[in-house]
Coordinates of N, CA and C and ligand atoms in Angstrom, one line a residue:
X215 N 115.6 -14.4 23.5 CA 115.1 -14.3 25.0 C 113.5 -14.3 25.0
X216 N 113.0 -13.4 24.1 CA 111.6 -13.2 24.1 C 110.8 -14.5 23.6
X217 N 111.4 -15.0 22.5 CA 110.9 -16.3 22.0 C 110.9 -17.4 23.1
X218 N 112.1 -17.5 23.8 CA 112.2 -18.4 24.8 C 111.3 -18.2 25.9
X219 N 111.2 -17.0 26.5 CA 110.4 -16.7 27.6 C 108.9 -16.7 27.4
X220 N 108.6 -15.9 26.4 CA 107.1 -15.6 26.2 C 106.4 -16.8 25.5
X221 N 107.0 -17.2 24.4 CA 106.4 -18.4 23.7 C 106.4 -19.6 24.7
X222 N 107.5 -19.8 25.4 CA 107.6 -20.9 26.4 C 106.6 -20.8 27.5
X223 N 106.2 -19.6 27.9 CA 105.2 -19.4 28.9 C 103.8 -19.7 28.3
X224 N 103.5 -19.3 27.1 CA 102.2 -19.5 26.5 C 102.1 -21.1 26.3
X225 N 103.1 -21.7 25.9 CA 103.0 -23.2 25.6 C 102.8 -23.9 27.0
X226 N 103.5 -23.4 28.0 CA 103.3 -24.1 29.3 C 101.8 -23.9 29.8
X227 N 101.3 -22.7 29.5 CA 99.9 -22.5 30.0 C 99.0 -23.5 29.1
X228 N 99.3 -23.6 27.8 CA 98.5 -24.5 27.0 C 98.6 -26.0 27.5
X229 N 99.8 -26.4 27.9 CA 100.0 -27.7 28.5 C 99.1 -28.0 29.7
X230 N 99.1 -27.0 30.6 CA 98.3 -27.1 31.8 C 96.9 -27.1 31.5
X231 N 96.4 -26.4 30.5 CA 95.0 -26.4 30.0 C 94.6 -27.8 29.5
X232 N 95.5 -28.4 28.8 CA 95.2 -29.7 28.2 C 95.1 -30.7 29.4
X233 N 96.0 -30.6 30.4 CA 96.0 -31.5 31.5 C 94.6 -31.4 32.2
X234 N 94.3 -30.1 32.5 CA 93.0 -29.9 33.1 C 91.8 -30.5 32.4
X235 N 91.8 -30.2 31.1 CA 90.7 -30.7 30.2 C 90.6 -32.2 30.3
X236 N 91.8 -32.8 30.3 CA 91.8 -34.3 30.3 C 91.2 -34.8 31.7
X237 N 91.4 -34.2 32.7 CA 90.8 -34.6 34.0 C 89.3 -34.5 34.1
X238 N 88.8 -33.5 33.3 CA 87.4 -33.3 33.3 C 86.7 -34.1 32.2
X239 N 87.4 -34.9 31.4 CA 86.8 -35.6 30.4 C 86.0 -36.8 31.0
X240 N 84.8 -37.1 30.3 CA 84.1 -38.2 30.7 C 84.9 -39.5 30.2
X241 N 84.6 -40.7 30.8 CA 85.5 -41.8 30.6 C 85.6 -42.4 29.2
X242 N 85.9 -41.6 28.2 CA 86.0 -42.1 26.9 C 87.5 -42.3 26.6
X243 N 87.9 -43.6 26.4 CA 89.3 -44.0 26.2 C 90.0 -43.2 25.1
X244 N 89.2 -43.2 24.0 CA 89.9 -42.7 22.8 C 90.1 -41.1 22.9
X245 N 89.1 -40.4 23.5 CA 89.3 -39.0 23.7 C 90.4 -38.7 24.8
X246 N 90.5 -39.6 25.8 CA 91.6 -39.4 26.8 C 92.9 -39.6 26.1
X247 N 93.0 -40.6 25.3 CA 94.3 -40.9 24.5 C 94.7 -39.6 23.7
X248 N 93.6 -39.1 23.1 CA 93.9 -37.9 22.2 C 94.4 -36.8 23.1
X249 N 93.9 -36.6 24.3 CA 94.4 -35.5 25.2 C 95.8 -35.7 25.6
X250 N 96.1 -37.0 25.9 CA 97.5 -37.4 26.2 C 98.5 -37.0 25.0
X251 N 98.1 -37.4 23.8 CA 98.9 -37.1 22.6 C 99.1 -35.6 22.5
X252 N 98.0 -34.8 22.7 CA 98.1 -33.3 22.7 C 99.1 -32.8 23.7
X253 N 99.1 -33.4 24.8 CA 100.0 -32.9 25.9 C 101.4 -33.2 25.5
X254 N 101.6 -34.3 24.9 CA 102.9 -34.7 24.5 C 103.5 -33.8 23.3
X255 N 102.5 -33.5 22.5 CA 102.9 -32.7 21.3 C 103.3 -31.3 21.8
X256 N 102.5 -30.7 22.9 CA 102.9 -29.4 23.3 C 104.2 -29.5 24.1
X257 N 104.5 -30.6 24.7 CA 105.8 -30.7 25.5 C 106.9 -30.7 24.4
X258 N 106.7 -31.5 23.3 CA 107.8 -31.5 22.3 C 108.0 -30.1 21.7
X259 N 106.9 -29.4 21.5 CA 107.0 -28.0 21.0 C 107.8 -27.1 22.0
X260 N 107.5 -27.2 23.2 CA 108.2 -26.5 24.3 C 109.7 -26.7 24.2
X261 N 110.0 -28.0 24.0 CA 111.4 -28.4 23.9 C 112.1 -27.8 22.7
X262 N 111.3 -27.8 21.6 CA 111.9 -27.3 20.3 C 112.1 -25.8 20.4
X263 N 111.1 -25.1 20.9 CA 111.3 -23.6 21.1 C 112.5 -23.3 21.9
X264 N 112.7 -24.0 22.9 CA 114.0 -23.8 23.7 C 115.2 -24.1 22.9
X265 N 115.2 -25.1 22.2 CA 116.3 -25.5 21.3 C 116.6 -24.5 20.2
X266 N 115.6 -24.1 19.5 CA 115.7 -23.2 18.5 C 116.2 -21.8 19.0
X267 N 115.5 -21.4 20.1 CA 115.8 -20.1 20.7 C 117.3 -20.0 21.0
X268 N 117.8 -21.1 21.6 CA 119.2 -21.1 22.1 C 120.2 -21.0 20.9
X269 N 119.8 -21.4 19.7 CA 120.7 -21.3 18.6 C 120.6 -20.0 17.8
X270 N 119.6 -19.2 18.1 CA 119.5 -17.9 17.4 C 120.7 -17.0 17.7
X271 N 121.1 -16.3 16.7 CA 122.2 -15.3 16.9 C 121.6 -14.0 17.5
X272 N 122.0 -13.6 18.7 CA 121.5 -12.4 19.3 C 121.7 -11.2 18.5
X273 N 120.7 -10.3 18.3 CA 120.8 -9.2 17.4 C 121.9 -8.2 18.0
X274 N 122.1 -8.3 19.3 CA 123.1 -7.5 20.0 C 124.5 -7.7 19.4
X275 N 124.7 -8.8 18.8 CA 126.1 -9.1 18.2 C 126.3 -8.4 16.9
X276 N 125.3 -7.6 16.3 CA 125.5 -6.9 15.1 C 126.7 -5.9 15.2
X277 N 126.9 -5.4 16.4 CA 128.0 -4.4 16.6 C 129.2 -5.0 17.3
X278 N 129.3 -6.3 17.2 CA 130.5 -6.9 17.7 C 130.4 -7.4 19.2
X279 N 131.2 -8.3 19.6 CA 131.1 -9.0 20.9 C 131.3 -8.0 22.0
X280 N 132.2 -7.0 21.9 CA 132.4 -6.1 23.0 C 131.2 -5.3 23.2
X281 N 130.6 -4.7 22.2 CA 129.4 -3.8 22.5 C 128.2 -4.6 22.9
X282 N 128.2 -5.9 22.4 CA 127.1 -6.8 22.8 C 127.2 -7.1 24.3
X283 N 128.4 -7.4 24.8 CA 128.6 -7.7 26.2 C 128.4 -6.5 27.1
X284 N 128.8 -5.3 26.6 CA 128.6 -4.0 27.3 C 127.1 -3.8 27.5
X285 N 126.3 -4.0 26.3 CA 124.9 -3.9 26.4 C 124.3 -4.9 27.4
X286 N 124.7 -6.1 27.3 CA 124.1 -7.2 28.1 C 124.3 -6.9 29.6
X287 N 125.6 -6.4 30.0 CA 125.9 -6.1 31.4 C 125.1 -4.9 31.9
X288 N 125.0 -3.8 31.0 CA 124.3 -2.7 31.4 C 122.8 -3.0 31.6
X289 N 122.2 -3.8 30.6 CA 120.8 -4.1 30.7 C 120.5 -5.0 32.0
X290 N 121.5 -5.9 32.3 CA 121.3 -6.8 33.4 C 121.4 -5.9 34.7
X291 N 122.3 -5.0 34.8 CA 122.4 -4.1 35.9 C 121.1 -3.3 36.1
X292 N 120.5 -2.8 35.0 CA 119.3 -2.0 35.1 C 118.2 -2.9 35.7
X293 N 118.0 -4.1 35.1 CA 116.9 -4.9 35.5 C 117.1 -5.5 36.9
X294 N 118.3 -5.9 37.2 CA 118.5 -6.6 38.5 C 118.7 -5.6 39.7
X295 N 119.2 -4.3 39.3 CA 119.5 -3.4 40.4 C 120.9 -3.7 41.0
X296 N 121.6 -4.6 40.4 CA 122.9 -4.9 41.0 C 124.0 -4.0 40.3
X297 N 125.1 -3.7 41.1 CA 126.2 -3.0 40.5 C 126.9 -4.0 39.5
X298 N 127.0 -3.6 38.2 CA 127.7 -4.5 37.3 C 128.6 -3.8 36.4
X299 N 129.7 -4.4 36.1 CA 130.7 -3.7 35.3 C 131.3 -4.7 34.2
X300 N 131.5 -4.2 33.0 CA 132.2 -4.9 32.0 C 133.5 -4.3 31.8
X301 N 134.5 -5.2 31.6 CA 135.8 -4.7 31.3 C 136.5 -5.5 30.2
X302 N 137.1 -4.7 29.3 CA 137.9 -5.4 28.2 C 139.4 -5.2 28.4
X303 N 140.1 -6.2 28.5 CA 141.6 -6.1 28.5 C 142.1 -6.5 27.1
X304 N 142.9 -5.7 26.5 CA 143.4 -6.0 25.2 C 142.5 -5.5 24.1
X305 N 142.7 -5.9 22.9 CA 141.9 -5.4 21.7 C 140.6 -6.2 21.5
X306 N 139.7 -5.6 20.8 CA 138.5 -6.3 20.4 C 138.8 -7.4 19.5
X307 N 138.4 -8.6 19.9 CA 138.8 -9.8 19.1 C 137.9 -9.9 17.9
X308 N 138.3 -10.5 16.8 CA 137.6 -10.8 15.6 C 137.1 -12.2 15.7
X309 N 135.8 -12.4 15.8 CA 135.2 -13.8 16.1 C 134.3 -14.3 15.0
X310 N 134.2 -15.5 14.9 CA 133.1 -16.1 14.1 C 131.7 -15.9 14.8
X311 N 130.6 -16.0 14.1 CA 129.3 -16.0 14.7 C 129.1 -17.0 15.7
X312 N 129.6 -18.2 15.5 CA 129.4 -19.3 16.4 C 130.2 -19.0 17.7
X313 N 131.4 -18.5 17.6 CA 132.1 -18.2 18.9 C 131.5 -17.0 19.6
X314 N 131.1 -16.0 18.9 CA 130.4 -14.8 19.5 C 129.1 -15.2 20.2
X315 N 128.3 -16.0 19.5 CA 127.0 -16.4 20.0 C 127.2 -17.2 21.3
X316 N 128.2 -18.2 21.3 CA 128.4 -19.1 22.4 C 128.9 -18.2 23.6
X317 N 129.8 -17.3 23.4 CA 130.3 -16.5 24.5 C 129.2 -15.6 25.1
X318 N 128.4 -15.0 24.2 CA 127.2 -14.2 24.7 C 126.2 -15.0 25.5
X319 N 125.9 -16.2 25.0 CA 124.9 -17.0 25.8 C 125.4 -17.5 27.1
X320 N 126.8 -17.8 27.2 CA 127.3 -18.2 28.4 C 127.3 -17.1 29.4
X321 N 127.6 -15.9 29.0 CA 127.6 -14.8 29.9 C 126.2 -14.5 30.4
X322 N 125.2 -14.6 29.4 CA 123.8 -14.4 29.7 C 123.3 -15.3 30.8
X323 N 123.6 -16.6 30.5 CA 123.2 -17.7 31.5 C 123.8 -17.5 32.9
X324 N 125.1 -17.1 32.9 CA 125.8 -16.9 34.1 C 125.2 -15.7 34.9
X325 N 124.9 -14.6 34.2 CA 124.2 -13.5 34.9 C 122.8 -13.8 35.4
X326 N 122.1 -14.6 34.6 CA 120.8 -15.0 35.1 C 120.9 -15.8 36.3
X327 N 121.9 -16.7 36.4 CA 122.2 -17.4 37.6 C 122.5 -16.5 38.8
X328 N 123.3 -15.4 38.5 CA 123.6 -14.5 39.6 C 122.3 -13.9 40.1
X329 N 121.4 -13.4 39.2 CA 120.1 -12.8 39.7 C 119.3 -13.8 40.4
X330 N 119.3 -15.1 40.0 CA 118.3 -16.1 40.5 C 118.8 -16.6 41.9
X331 N 120.1 -16.9 41.9 CA 120.6 -17.7 43.0 C 121.6 -17.0 44.0
X332 N 122.2 -16.0 43.6 CA 123.4 -15.5 44.3 C 123.2 -14.6 45.5
X333 N 122.1 -13.8 45.5 CA 121.9 -12.8 46.5 C 123.2 -11.9 46.5
X334 N 123.7 -11.6 45.4 CA 125.0 -10.8 45.3 C 124.7 -9.3 45.4
X335 N 125.7 -8.5 45.7 CA 125.6 -7.0 45.5 C 126.2 -6.6 44.2
X336 N 127.2 -7.4 43.7 CA 127.7 -7.0 42.4 C 128.1 -8.1 41.5
X337 N 128.2 -7.8 40.2 CA 128.7 -8.8 39.3 C 129.7 -8.1 38.3
X338 N 130.7 -8.9 37.9 CA 131.7 -8.3 37.1 C 132.0 -9.3 35.9
X339 N 132.0 -8.7 34.7 CA 132.3 -9.5 33.5 C 133.6 -8.9 32.9
X340 N 134.6 -9.8 32.7 CA 135.9 -9.3 32.1 C 136.2 -10.2 30.9
X341 N 136.5 -9.5 29.8 CA 137.0 -10.3 28.7 C 138.5 -9.9 28.5
X342 N 139.4 -10.8 28.4 CA 140.8 -10.6 28.2 C 141.1 -11.3 26.9
X343 N 141.6 -10.4 25.9 CA 141.9 -10.8 24.6 C 143.4 -10.7 24.3
X344 N 144.0 -11.8 24.0 CA 145.4 -11.8 23.6 C 145.5 -12.5 22.2
X345 N 146.6 -12.4 21.5 CA 146.7 -13.1 20.2 C 146.5 -14.6 20.3
X346 N 146.7 -15.2 21.5 CA 146.7 -16.6 21.6 C 145.4 -17.2 22.3
X347 N 144.7 -16.3 23.0 CA 143.6 -16.9 23.7 C 142.6 -15.8 24.1
X348 N 141.3 -16.3 24.4 CA 140.3 -15.4 25.0 C 140.0 -16.0 26.3
X349 N 139.9 -15.0 27.3 CA 139.5 -15.5 28.6 C 138.3 -14.6 29.0
X350 N 137.2 -15.3 29.5 CA 136.0 -14.6 29.9 C 135.7 -14.9 31.3
X351 N 135.5 -13.9 32.1 CA 135.2 -14.2 33.5 C 133.9 -13.5 33.9
X352 N 133.0 -14.3 34.6 CA 131.8 -13.6 35.2 C 131.9 -14.0 36.7
X353 N 132.0 -12.9 37.5 CA 132.1 -13.2 39.0 C 131.1 -12.4 39.7
X354 N 130.7 -13.0 40.9 CA 129.8 -12.3 41.7 C 130.2 -12.5 43.2
X355 N 129.7 -11.6 44.1 CA 130.1 -11.6 45.5 C 129.0 -12.2 46.3
X356 N 128.2 -13.1 45.7 CA 127.1 -13.7 46.4 C 127.4 -14.9 47.3
X357 N 126.4 -15.8 47.5 CA 126.4 -16.9 48.5 C 127.3 -18.0 48.0
X358 N 127.6 -18.2 46.8 CA 128.3 -19.3 46.3 C 127.4 -20.6 46.4
X359 N 128.0 -21.7 46.0 CA 127.2 -23.0 46.0 C 128.1 -24.2 46.0
X360 N 127.6 -25.3 46.5 CA 128.3 -26.5 46.6 C 128.3 -27.2 45.2
X361 N 129.4 -27.3 44.6 CA 129.4 -27.7 43.2 C 129.2 -29.2 43.1
X362 N 129.6 -30.0 44.1 CA 129.4 -31.4 44.2 C 127.8 -31.7 44.1
X363 N 127.1 -30.9 45.0 CA 125.6 -31.1 45.0 C 125.0 -30.7 43.7
X364 N 125.6 -29.6 43.1 CA 125.0 -29.2 41.8 C 125.2 -30.3 40.7
X365 N 126.4 -30.9 40.8 CA 126.6 -32.0 39.9 C 125.7 -33.2 40.1
X366 N 125.5 -33.5 41.3 CA 124.6 -34.7 41.6 C 123.2 -34.4 41.1
X367 N 122.7 -33.1 41.2 CA 121.4 -32.7 40.7 C 121.3 -32.5 39.3
X368 N 122.3 -32.8 38.5 CA 122.3 -32.6 37.0 C 121.8 -31.2 36.7
X369 N 122.7 -30.2 36.9 CA 122.4 -28.9 36.7 C 122.4 -28.5 35.2
X370 N 121.3 -28.6 34.6 CA 121.3 -28.5 33.1 C 121.8 -27.1 32.6
X371 N 121.6 -26.1 33.4 CA 122.1 -24.8 32.9 C 123.6 -24.8 32.9
X372 N 124.2 -25.3 34.0 CA 125.7 -25.3 34.1 C 126.3 -26.3 33.0
X373 N 125.6 -27.4 32.8 CA 126.0 -28.4 31.8 C 126.0 -27.8 30.4
X374 N 124.9 -27.0 30.2 CA 124.7 -26.4 28.9 C 125.8 -25.4 28.6
X375 N 126.2 -24.7 29.7 CA 127.3 -23.7 29.5 C 128.6 -24.3 29.1
X376 N 128.9 -25.4 29.9 CA 130.1 -26.2 29.5 C 130.1 -26.7 28.2
X377 N 128.9 -27.3 27.8 CA 128.8 -27.9 26.4 C 129.0 -26.8 25.3
X378 N 128.5 -25.6 25.5 CA 128.7 -24.5 24.6 C 130.2 -24.1 24.5
X379 N 130.8 -24.1 25.6 CA 132.3 -23.8 25.6 C 133.0 -24.8 24.9
X380 N 132.7 -26.1 25.1 CA 133.4 -27.2 24.5 C 133.2 -27.2 22.9
X381 N 132.0 -26.8 22.5 CA 131.7 -26.9 21.1 C 132.5 -25.9 20.3
X382 N 133.0 -24.8 21.0 CA 133.8 -23.8 20.2 C 135.3 -24.0 20.6
X383 N 135.6 -25.2 21.1 CA 137.0 -25.5 21.4 C 137.5 -24.9 22.7
X384 N 136.7 -24.5 23.5 CA 137.1 -23.9 24.8 C 136.8 -24.8 26.0
X385 N 137.0 -24.2 27.2 CA 136.7 -25.0 28.4 C 136.1 -24.0 29.4
X386 N 135.3 -24.5 30.3 CA 134.6 -23.7 31.3 C 135.0 -24.2 32.7
X387 N 135.3 -23.3 33.5 CA 135.7 -23.7 34.9 C 134.9 -22.9 35.9
X388 N 134.3 -23.6 36.9 CA 133.6 -22.8 37.9 C 134.3 -22.8 39.2
X389 N 134.4 -21.6 39.8 CA 135.1 -21.5 41.1 C 134.0 -21.1 42.1
X390 N 133.6 -21.9 43.0 CA 132.5 -21.6 43.9 C 132.5 -22.5 45.1
X391 N 132.1 -21.9 46.2 CA 131.8 -22.8 47.4 C 130.9 -21.9 48.3
X392 N 130.1 -22.6 49.2 CA 129.2 -21.8 49.9 C 129.9 -20.7 50.7
X393 N 129.4 -19.5 50.6 CA 130.0 -18.3 51.3 C 131.1 -17.6 50.6
X394 N 131.5 -18.0 49.4 CA 132.7 -17.3 48.8 C 132.4 -16.6 47.5
X395 N 131.1 -16.5 47.0 CA 130.9 -16.0 45.7 C 131.2 -17.0 44.6
X396 N 130.9 -16.6 43.5 CA 131.0 -17.6 42.3 C 131.9 -16.9 41.1
X397 N 132.7 -17.6 40.6 CA 133.3 -17.1 39.3 C 133.2 -18.2 38.2
X398 N 132.8 -17.8 37.1 CA 132.7 -18.7 35.9 C 133.7 -18.2 34.9
X399 N 134.6 -19.1 34.5 CA 135.8 -18.7 33.6 C 135.7 -19.6 32.4
X400 N 135.8 -18.9 31.2 CA 135.9 -19.6 30.0 C 137.2 -19.3 29.3
X401 N 137.9 -20.4 28.9 CA 139.2 -20.2 28.2 C 139.1 -20.7 26.8
X402 N 139.4 -19.9 25.8 CA 139.3 -20.3 24.4 C 140.7 -20.1 23.8
X403 N 141.4 -21.1 23.5 CA 142.7 -20.9 22.8 C 142.3 -20.5 21.4
X404 N 143.1 -19.6 20.8 CA 142.9 -19.1 19.4 C 143.8 -19.6 18.4
X405 N 143.3 -20.1 17.4 CA 144.1 -20.3 16.2 C 143.7 -19.4 15.1
X406 N 144.3 -19.5 13.9 CA 143.9 -18.7 12.8 C 142.4 -19.1 12.4
X407 N 141.8 -18.1 11.7 CA 140.5 -18.4 11.1 C 139.4 -18.6 12.1
X408 N 139.4 -18.0 13.2 CA 138.3 -18.1 14.1 C 137.0 -17.4 13.6
Ligands
LIG650 N1 126.1 -17.5 40.7 C1 125.6 -18.4 41.6 N2 125.4 -18.1 42.9 C2 124.9 -19.1 43.7 N3 124.5 -20.3 43.3 C3 124.5 -20.6 42.0 C4 125.1 -19.7 41.0 N4 125.1 -20.3 39.8 C5 124.5 -21.5 40.0 N5 124.2 -21.7 41.3 C6 123.6 -22.9 41.8 O1 123.8 -24.0 41.0 C7 122.6 -24.5 40.6 C8 122.5 -25.0 39.2 O2 122.5 -24.0 38.2 P1 121.9 -24.1 36.8 O3 122.4 -25.4 36.2 O4 122.0 -22.9 36.1 O5 120.3 -24.4 37.1 P2 119.1 -23.4 37.5 O6 119.6 -22.0 37.3 O7 118.1 -23.8 36.5 O8 118.7 -23.7 38.9 C9 121.5 -23.5 40.9 O9 120.3 -24.0 41.2 C10 122.1 -22.8 42.1 O10 121.9 -23.5 43.3
LIG651 MG1 120.6 -21.3 35.5

């Protein structure tokens, strides 16, 4: 998160400085071209930082997915001031790093969306673990949104969450409409050797 946010911000500032510098340059074609190249390089670096950061395994997972989600939900509650609760139904699942990381990042992105967009008073995260499947729900009592419009606008956050779920053999379903709150559900069928 820190790499993503702080390094991302520094690089964005650098990109703006390069643009500003370019506008102030005297009409030297070669120098202007160099400034354009610099800007493009910074842009590629920003993209890479995002990509690398999203693949890092969160340190919170050192103590297992359940305590990681407990920590995430508590921390989110403290920062956002919203009432938040985590609930586990069933036993703590044994997961691969890839599965645990994907689940953690999906919940993190969902909670960030609640804070940014929902105007909610509460958020609930529930993990239901059975021998045959994992079900993860993140719900809020906020304003909800028009999913058709979100699809039309290519919502990269939501697409990224779906993609993460798909990569671990799961599926992501969003239930939302204006005025009804939002719930994000991930279903992961379990086989041996997760
Ligand atoms: N929990 C939520 N409550 C209300 N609106 C939401 C929620 N989650 C997502 N949205 C809507 O869906 C859009 C797309 O979300 P996302 O792909 O994560 O993009 P971003 O968060 O960068 O805007 C948001 O801009 C917002 O309008
Ligand atoms: Mg988002």
